[in-house]
Amino acid sequence: MKKWFELKFIQLCRNLSALYKYLNVYQLIWGIGIIVVIAFAYIDRRVILSSEQIPKLSELMTNPIVFVWAIGLVGVVLLLFRLLSIKPFVLIDYFILLIPIGFLVYSAIAYFSGGYVGFKLNQLILAILFFSILFFLRWIIAKMKVAYFNKLKDLYTNSSTSLEMFKTDVPIKSTSEDELDRKEFSEAIAKAIIGYTDSNSLAIGITGEWGSGKSSVVNMSVEYINNYYKDKLIKPCVVEFNPWNFSDPNQLIEQFFKILSDAIKSSNTYLGSKNISDKLDAYSTLLGQVLTSTALTTPVVDFSKFIKNLGGLIANNHVNSLKETRSQLDKAIGEYSGKIIVIVDDIDRLTNIEVRQVFQLVKSIANFTNTIYVLSFDKKVVINSLCSEQGTGQQIDGEKYLEKIIQVDLDIPAVKLENVYFKLNDNLNGIFANSTIDQMRWMNIWYDGFKDFFFNIRDVNRYMNSLRFQFSLTKNQVNTIDLLAIIAIKVFDYTTYCIIRDNINLLAGIAKEDLQHKEEEQRRIRTIIDDAVKQSKYNILALLKRLFPKLESVYDNNFYGIGSLNEWFTENRICHPERFQLYFQLDISKDDISPFEIDSILQALHDEILFRKYINDLIEDGRILRFLEVFQNYTSLENKVPTSTINTVLTVLLDEGDKFPNSYSSDLIVTELKIARITYQLCKRFSNQLDRGQLFLSISDKVNNSLYPLIYDIYLYDQEHGRYGLKKNPEPEEYRTFSTQDLDLLEQKGLSKIREWSTSRRLEEHRQLRMLLHVWKTWANVWGRKEEVNQYLEEKIVEDSFLINFIGLYINTGRTQAGSNYGYTEIVYYDLADIKRLLNGNFDLFCKRVEKINRDVINEEQIKILNMFEDALKGKNLSPWGKFGDVSR
């Protein structure tokens, strides 16, 4: 009990915290609300109280005109509330609502503060007037949006999906794009570079982890530098060198000098730029002649040591030439009016050899006078690369070497997570702006682990690219919140994602009820989930429990019933077994009914013509049986199948039912029973027999295009009452769907419809003629004449074609399975007992009529039917499951 209270207390605290965070988002609305209240006070004092002709509220009960006027205005507001069914509720709607709320708040404050002079009716009129005008305009805009703008948006979206689906993970170029408050940090770096007056080479390191925004900071710093020097005569030469653009590591140093030479040559800041460029080319050429891979195996941190290392490898004259050229180059650069700023970004992308070459370049080969290097990299990655290349195997060596090269080491400030979350939510709102989101459930998902996946903007971009792709394929097919969560797990915790994907039977649905299987299931669930939690670096358990409520039965001792399962199905939740696979495949089976289609059909239930069209479309494309299976998940939900639509639903299904395929589907239930289940479930929505009886009697009057589904339904309710020996123990009166009186009326209506159909060829051509004839005879024995069916058959069997078809109705197909075999044997037999029951005393006359058939004028198939019947008369081809009455003549 103590644990239960602790869990409930924790849950309450979590919900209160989530609610606070949710309300905190709308601080602007609270502020404007206060302004609205103050505005009412101002208007009241300045305008309303100066008018003495406006009647007081007290006159409502004494002046009928005032009373009607006030009621009419209130009615207008209520009508607007009724008309305004806008989803989602956007910010402007909250502002509009602040008008009546602010009026009420002001009135209460004025009353309780004692300064309330007298409640004037025109206060109410003014509030209603503002509120009505704004709300009415909002309603018109919403209708126009639905009717026109959304169509244009969908048209544009469809035409540009391929262009906008993915967002490239590129750094920002300008401070105007900064969403992470890095502007001041970037400007500080730029100002430090501008203010550096020493002639010695300077290396600045901008360090941070992957995705921390190093490149963006560099770009914003360069932007500030360019803007600072824009109107100045002397400008620096900014060179961007990207070493990872070159596939051959041996080209790196050569390409560096080429890019630096070209950049200086194109600079117009100093007349001697061409001289510097020429000397750079000469220096680069000499390096190419004398530089070997051996020369770079030992790390050095200045040019003199570099030359010393070369001394034992090449001729002295080459060394002297290199030293002289370098000296001339330093002198020329020293006379250069502006600084040379070299940007080397993403060093951590390079191979170990390339990382070493870059730092050799910066500190020994190209550490020229008046030159500033801005290097961005992940420090841990670079240190490991330097350790690996030097062969020390110890991080301290690489770290010390890096300290000798980088004079200014600047770590990227940690990203404020609220900025990352804001960016994430901004992206999500862009995709799901028109989707209805369960805010409370979304907050639970958010705080129970979803937000913990995101640390930087790169995480957001990775996630959004995957989400956009998946959403474009499963739009309107899955639950939005579940999709958001499962894609996050897929992107950031793929091992857990695979565990989920491969364990539908354990995770989806509700817990088993019998103790033995429940304990075994819980043990298996704990095994896989504990393994996932152990391997994951995230707090994944809380999120998994939100996605799969069955886990609560294992970890929290909370259990869910069949009602919850139906609710999960209608909400397209991942925890429902029939919805689970939608989250792990790229398309929906062509034979299935998508949630989007279901929603469209449910919205059409109020319109019989439109609903009938949907049903006929499903019949035509062969998915009607699947629809009947899926629709049963919605029959108990008032918000999906309103009570006011039940009459329409049952009328259409029963009136079109004869068109449905007469076969078993995935759940091995015949078509008519599927319809009967829906009938039963919807009828039970009415609390008493009288309402159910009136409903079904009215429906039976409108069913004219089909016969068998209605007759089948009524005959099932006969079983409920234990009529005609259909059920040994009838249901108690309080559990019966219809009263005895209403069932009598339904039988009579059903009998009348069979008789009506028998007057034309519709009955004899019906595929369920056999069953209809038996029900006809059963009901006629009570409500008509016992000989009705026999008279009908006597008239019809005059025609050989009808007679043969009638005989063929009693040929059955069955399956037998022996022992432990998986296969089965299909057998065909003749149900002679059933035809004898129908014909009763007329069976002998019927057999004599069969003998008169001229076999010379009938086809081969008809001859097979007659042979089957005659064999049955001889005791052959009868049911293998026992005798059904006397089979002898």
mmCIF file of C-alpha atoms in Angstrom, residues 478-599:
data_model
loop_
_atom_site.group_PDB
_atom_site.id
_atom_site.type_symbol
_atom_site.label_atom_id
_atom_site.label_comp_id
_atom_site.label_asym_id
_atom_site.label_seq_id
_atom_site.Cartn_x
_atom_site.Cartn_y
_atom_site.Cartn_z
ATOM 1 C CA VAL A 478 -0.195 6.082 -37.107
ATOM 2 C CA ASN A 479 -0.450 7.900 -33.801
ATOM 3 C CA THR A 480 1.562 11.117 -34.016
ATOM 4 C CA ILE A 481 2.971 10.963 -30.491
ATOM 5 C CA ASP A 482 3.964 7.303 -30.806
ATOM 6 C CA LEU A 483 5.632 8.047 -34.150
ATOM 7 C CA LEU A 484 7.654 10.873 -32.601
ATOM 8 C CA ALA A 485 8.852 8.589 -29.824
ATOM 9 C CA ILE A 486 9.680 5.493 -31.867
ATOM 10 C CA ILE A 487 11.636 7.525 -34.461
ATOM 11 C CA ALA A 488 13.669 9.100 -31.638
ATOM 12 C CA ILE A 489 14.498 5.639 -30.306
ATOM 13 C CA LYS A 490 15.415 4.510 -33.811
ATOM 14 C CA VAL A 491 17.767 7.435 -34.434
ATOM 15 C CA PHE A 492 19.488 7.597 -31.034
ATOM 16 C CA ASP A 493 19.115 4.119 -29.523
ATOM 17 C CA TYR A 494 18.974 1.665 -32.399
ATOM 18 C CA THR A 495 19.615 -1.406 -30.232
ATOM 19 C CA THR A 496 16.464 -0.723 -28.219
ATOM 20 C CA TYR A 497 14.580 -0.022 -31.443
ATOM 21 C CA CYS A 498 15.485 -3.487 -32.758
ATOM 22 C CA ILE A 499 14.381 -5.093 -29.497
ATOM 23 C CA ILE A 500 11.006 -3.381 -29.827
ATOM 24 C CA ARG A 501 10.647 -4.256 -33.504
ATOM 25 C CA ASP A 502 11.349 -7.942 -32.915
ATOM 26 C CA ASN A 503 9.018 -8.466 -29.945
ATOM 27 C CA ILE A 504 5.504 -7.521 -31.006
ATOM 28 C CA ASN A 505 3.903 -10.432 -29.142
ATOM 29 C CA LEU A 506 5.513 -9.474 -25.847
ATOM 30 C CA LEU A 507 5.126 -5.694 -25.986
ATOM 31 C CA ALA A 508 1.842 -5.048 -27.816
ATOM 32 C CA GLY A 509 -1.618 -5.675 -26.397
ATOM 33 C CA ILE A 510 -2.669 -6.298 -22.802
ATOM 34 C CA ALA A 511 -1.302 -8.664 -20.178
ATOM 35 C CA LYS A 512 -2.458 -12.280 -20.145
ATOM 36 C CA GLU A 513 -5.114 -13.085 -17.552
ATOM 37 C CA ASP A 514 -4.346 -16.671 -16.498
ATOM 38 C CA LEU A 515 -1.714 -16.798 -13.780
ATOM 39 C CA GLN A 516 0.613 -19.376 -15.344
ATOM 40 C CA HIS A 517 0.906 -17.637 -18.717
ATOM 41 C CA LYS A 518 0.977 -14.192 -17.101
ATOM 42 C CA GLU A 519 4.011 -15.037 -14.957
ATOM 43 C CA GLU A 520 5.854 -16.552 -17.915
ATOM 44 C CA GLU A 521 5.071 -13.526 -20.078
ATOM 45 C CA GLN A 522 6.231 -11.118 -17.384
ATOM 46 C CA ARG A 523 9.482 -13.049 -16.979
ATOM 47 C CA ARG A 524 10.183 -12.828 -20.723
ATOM 48 C CA ILE A 525 9.297 -9.143 -20.834
ATOM 49 C CA ARG A 526 11.647 -8.394 -17.935
ATOM 50 C CA THR A 527 14.429 -10.266 -19.701
ATOM 51 C CA ILE A 528 14.295 -8.242 -22.923
ATOM 52 C CA ILE A 529 13.466 -4.870 -21.352
ATOM 53 C CA ASP A 530 16.109 -5.148 -18.627
ATOM 54 C CA ASP A 531 18.590 -5.997 -21.367
ATOM 55 C CA ALA A 532 17.522 -2.927 -23.356
ATOM 56 C CA VAL A 533 17.816 -0.680 -20.277
ATOM 57 C CA LYS A 534 21.264 -2.083 -19.516
ATOM 58 C CA GLN A 535 22.579 -1.459 -23.038
ATOM 59 C CA SER A 536 20.996 1.963 -23.486
ATOM 60 C CA LYS A 537 22.760 5.126 -22.378
ATOM 61 C CA TYR A 538 19.363 6.791 -21.970
ATOM 62 C CA ASN A 539 16.662 6.462 -19.316
ATOM 63 C CA ILE A 540 14.629 4.352 -21.714
ATOM 64 C CA LEU A 541 12.368 2.413 -19.323
ATOM 65 C CA ALA A 542 9.990 5.284 -18.489
ATOM 66 C CA LEU A 543 9.533 6.049 -22.187
ATOM 67 C CA LEU A 544 8.886 2.405 -23.052
ATOM 68 C CA LYS A 545 6.209 2.198 -20.364
ATOM 69 C CA ARG A 546 4.476 5.195 -21.919
ATOM 70 C CA LEU A 547 4.553 3.533 -25.334
ATOM 71 C CA PHE A 548 3.623 0.031 -24.183
ATOM 72 C CA PRO A 549 1.204 0.025 -21.214
ATOM 73 C CA LYS A 550 1.650 -3.739 -20.878
ATOM 74 C CA LEU A 551 5.020 -2.984 -19.276
ATOM 75 C CA GLU A 552 3.185 -1.327 -16.398
ATOM 76 C CA SER A 553 1.778 -4.721 -15.466
ATOM 77 C CA VAL A 554 5.362 -5.941 -15.077
ATOM 78 C CA TYR A 555 7.023 -2.982 -13.378
ATOM 79 C CA ASP A 556 4.151 -1.091 -11.694
ATOM 80 C CA ASN A 557 1.464 -3.756 -11.216
ATOM 81 C CA ASN A 558 -1.002 -1.712 -13.302
ATOM 82 C CA PHE A 559 -3.270 -3.675 -15.629
ATOM 83 C CA TYR A 560 -5.410 -2.715 -18.620
ATOM 84 C CA GLY A 561 -8.535 -4.399 -19.998
ATOM 85 C CA ILE A 562 -10.159 -5.004 -23.367
ATOM 86 C CA GLY A 563 -11.709 -1.521 -23.305
ATOM 87 C CA SER A 564 -8.261 0.043 -23.356
ATOM 88 C CA LEU A 565 -7.258 -2.227 -26.231
ATOM 89 C CA ASN A 566 -10.147 -0.931 -28.354
ATOM 90 C CA GLU A 567 -9.219 2.631 -27.467
ATOM 91 C CA TRP A 568 -5.590 2.048 -28.509
ATOM 92 C CA PHE A 569 -6.775 0.674 -31.834
ATOM 93 C CA THR A 570 -8.901 3.711 -32.624
ATOM 94 C CA GLU A 571 -6.012 5.993 -31.648
ATOM 95 C CA ASN A 572 -3.602 4.029 -33.897
ATOM 96 C CA ARG A 573 -1.297 3.404 -30.944
ATOM 97 C CA ILE A 574 1.855 1.348 -31.388
ATOM 98 C CA CYS A 575 0.824 -0.779 -28.398
ATOM 99 C CA HIS A 576 -2.091 -2.344 -30.311
ATOM 100 C CA PRO A 577 -1.072 -5.590 -32.084
ATOM 101 C CA GLU A 578 -2.814 -4.593 -35.326
ATOM 102 C CA ARG A 579 -1.179 -1.140 -35.378
ATOM 103 C CA PHE A 580 2.306 -2.172 -34.246
ATOM 104 C CA GLN A 581 3.656 -3.138 -37.679
ATOM 105 C CA LEU A 582 2.642 0.186 -39.214
ATOM 106 C CA TYR A 583 5.559 1.786 -37.371
ATOM 107 C CA PHE A 584 8.098 -0.644 -38.836
ATOM 108 C CA GLN A 585 7.177 -0.781 -42.514
ATOM 109 C CA LEU A 586 7.305 1.742 -45.299
ATOM 110 C CA ASP A 587 3.835 1.241 -46.679
ATOM 111 C CA ILE A 588 0.404 -0.090 -45.810
ATOM 112 C CA SER A 589 -0.829 -3.392 -47.236
ATOM 113 C CA LYS A 590 -3.135 -2.833 -50.181
ATOM 114 C CA ASP A 591 -5.653 -5.157 -48.554
ATOM 115 C CA ASP A 592 -5.755 -3.265 -45.276
ATOM 116 C CA ILE A 593 -7.867 -0.283 -44.231
ATOM 117 C CA SER A 594 -5.667 2.647 -43.286
ATOM 118 C CA PRO A 595 -6.511 4.743 -40.222
ATOM 119 C CA PHE A 596 -6.940 7.729 -42.538
ATOM 120 C CA GLU A 597 -9.598 5.862 -44.508
ATOM 121 C CA ILE A 598 -11.301 4.793 -41.293
ATOM 122 C CA ASP A 599 -11.423 8.396 -40.117
#
